[in-house]
CSV table of C-alpha atoms in Angstrom, one decimal:
chain,number,residue,atom,x,y,z
A,1,MET,CA,0.0,0.0,0.0
A,2,LEU,CA,2.8,2.5,0.8
A,3,THR,CA,4.6,1.8,-2.4
A,4,SER,CA,1.6,2.0,-4.7
A,5,ALA,CA,1.2,5.0,-7.1
A,6,ARG,CA,-0.6,8.0,-5.6
A,7,CYS,CA,-3.5,9.9,-7.0
A,8,GLY,CA,-2.6,12.8,-9.2
A,9,ALA,CA,-5.5,15.0,-8.1
A,10,LYS,CA,-5.2,18.1,-5.9
A,11,THR,CA,-7.3,18.7,-2.9
A,12,ARG,CA,-9.2,21.9,-2.2
A,13,ALA,CA,-6.3,23.1,-0.1
A,14,GLY,CA,-4.0,22.6,-3.1
A,15,ALA,CA,-2.1,19.7,-1.7
A,16,PRO,CA,-1.8,16.5,-3.7
A,17,CYS,CA,-4.2,13.7,-2.8
A,18,ARG,CA,-2.5,11.0,-0.7
A,19,SER,CA,-4.8,8.2,-1.6
A,20,PRO,CA,-3.5,5.3,-3.7
A,21,ALA,CA,-4.5,5.3,-7.4
A,22,VAL,CA,-6.7,2.6,-8.7
A,23,SER,CA,-4.7,-0.1,-10.5
A,24,GLY,CA,-4.3,0.9,-14.1
A,25,LYS,CA,-5.5,4.4,-13.6
A,26,MET,CA,-4.0,7.7,-12.5
A,27,ARG,CA,-6.7,8.7,-9.9
A,28,CYS,CA,-8.0,7.3,-6.7
A,29,ARG,CA,-11.5,6.0,-6.3
A,30,MET,CA,-12.7,9.3,-5.0
A,31,HIS,CA,-11.3,11.4,-7.9
A,32,GLY,CA,-12.5,9.4,-10.9
A,33,GLY,CA,-10.6,6.1,-10.8
A,34,ALA,CA,-13.6,4.0,-9.9
A,35,LYS,CA,-15.2,1.8,-12.5
A,36,GLY,CA,-17.8,3.6,-14.4
A,37,SER,CA,-16.8,7.1,-13.3
A,38,GLY,CA,-16.1,9.9,-15.6
A,39,ALA,CA,-17.6,11.2,-18.8
A,40,PRO,CA,-18.5,8.9,-21.7
A,41,LYS,CA,-15.9,8.2,-24.3
A,42,SER,CA,-17.4,10.4,-26.9
A,43,ASN,CA,-18.8,13.8,-26.2
A,44,ARG,CA,-22.5,13.1,-27.1
A,45,ASN,CA,-23.7,16.2,-25.2
A,46,ALA,CA,-22.1,18.5,-27.8
A,47,ILE,CA,-24.0,16.9,-30.7
A,48,LYS,CA,-27.3,16.3,-28.9
A,49,HIS,CA,-28.8,19.7,-29.9
A,50,GLY,CA,-26.3,20.9,-32.5
A,51,PHE,CA,-25.9,24.4,-31.0
A,52,PHE,CA,-22.1,24.3,-31.2
A,53,THR,CA,-21.7,22.6,-34.6
A,54,ARG,CA,-19.6,24.5,-37.1
A,55,GLU,CA,-22.7,25.1,-39.3
A,56,ALA,CA,-24.7,26.6,-36.4
A,57,ILE,CA,-21.9,28.9,-35.3
A,58,ASP,CA,-21.4,30.1,-38.9
A,59,GLU,CA,-25.1,30.6,-39.3
A,60,ARG,CA,-25.3,32.7,-36.1
A,61,ARG,CA,-22.3,34.8,-37.2
A,62,ASP,CA,-23.9,35.5,-40.6
A,63,LEU,CA,-27.1,36.4,-38.9
A,64,ARG,CA,-25.3,38.9,-36.6
A,65,LYS,CA,-23.7,40.5,-39.6
A,66,LEU,CA,-27.0,40.8,-41.4
A,67,LEU,CA,-28.6,42.4,-38.3
A,68,SER,CA,-25.8,44.8,-38.0
A,69,ALA,CA,-26.1,45.9,-41.6
A,70,CYS,CA,-29.9,46.3,-41.1
A,71,ARG,CA,-29.3,48.5,-38.0
A,72,GLU,CA,-26.8,50.7,-40.0
A,73,THR,CA,-29.3,51.1,-42.8
A,74,LEU,CA,-32.1,52.1,-40.4
A,75,ASP,CA,-29.8,54.6,-38.7
A,76,GLU,CA,-29.2,56.3,-42.1
A,77,PHE,CA,-32.9,57.0,-42.4
A,78,LYS,CA,-33.1,58.8,-39.0
């Protein structure tokens, strides 16, 4: 137990965690080394709604440019 690898996480106080790492992992059971812990292998949350896809970002950018041009045109008529 004393010679096993230590967890690489930091505590809230900034000191390194002194718990032993789970075998085959870099973290202890409390910091994500337990079986089934952590995020899924692929980031399915990002593609769930498509808000941050390249096409959606480009579409919002183009819409902002169009709105800006419309505001400038309306300001010319004042």
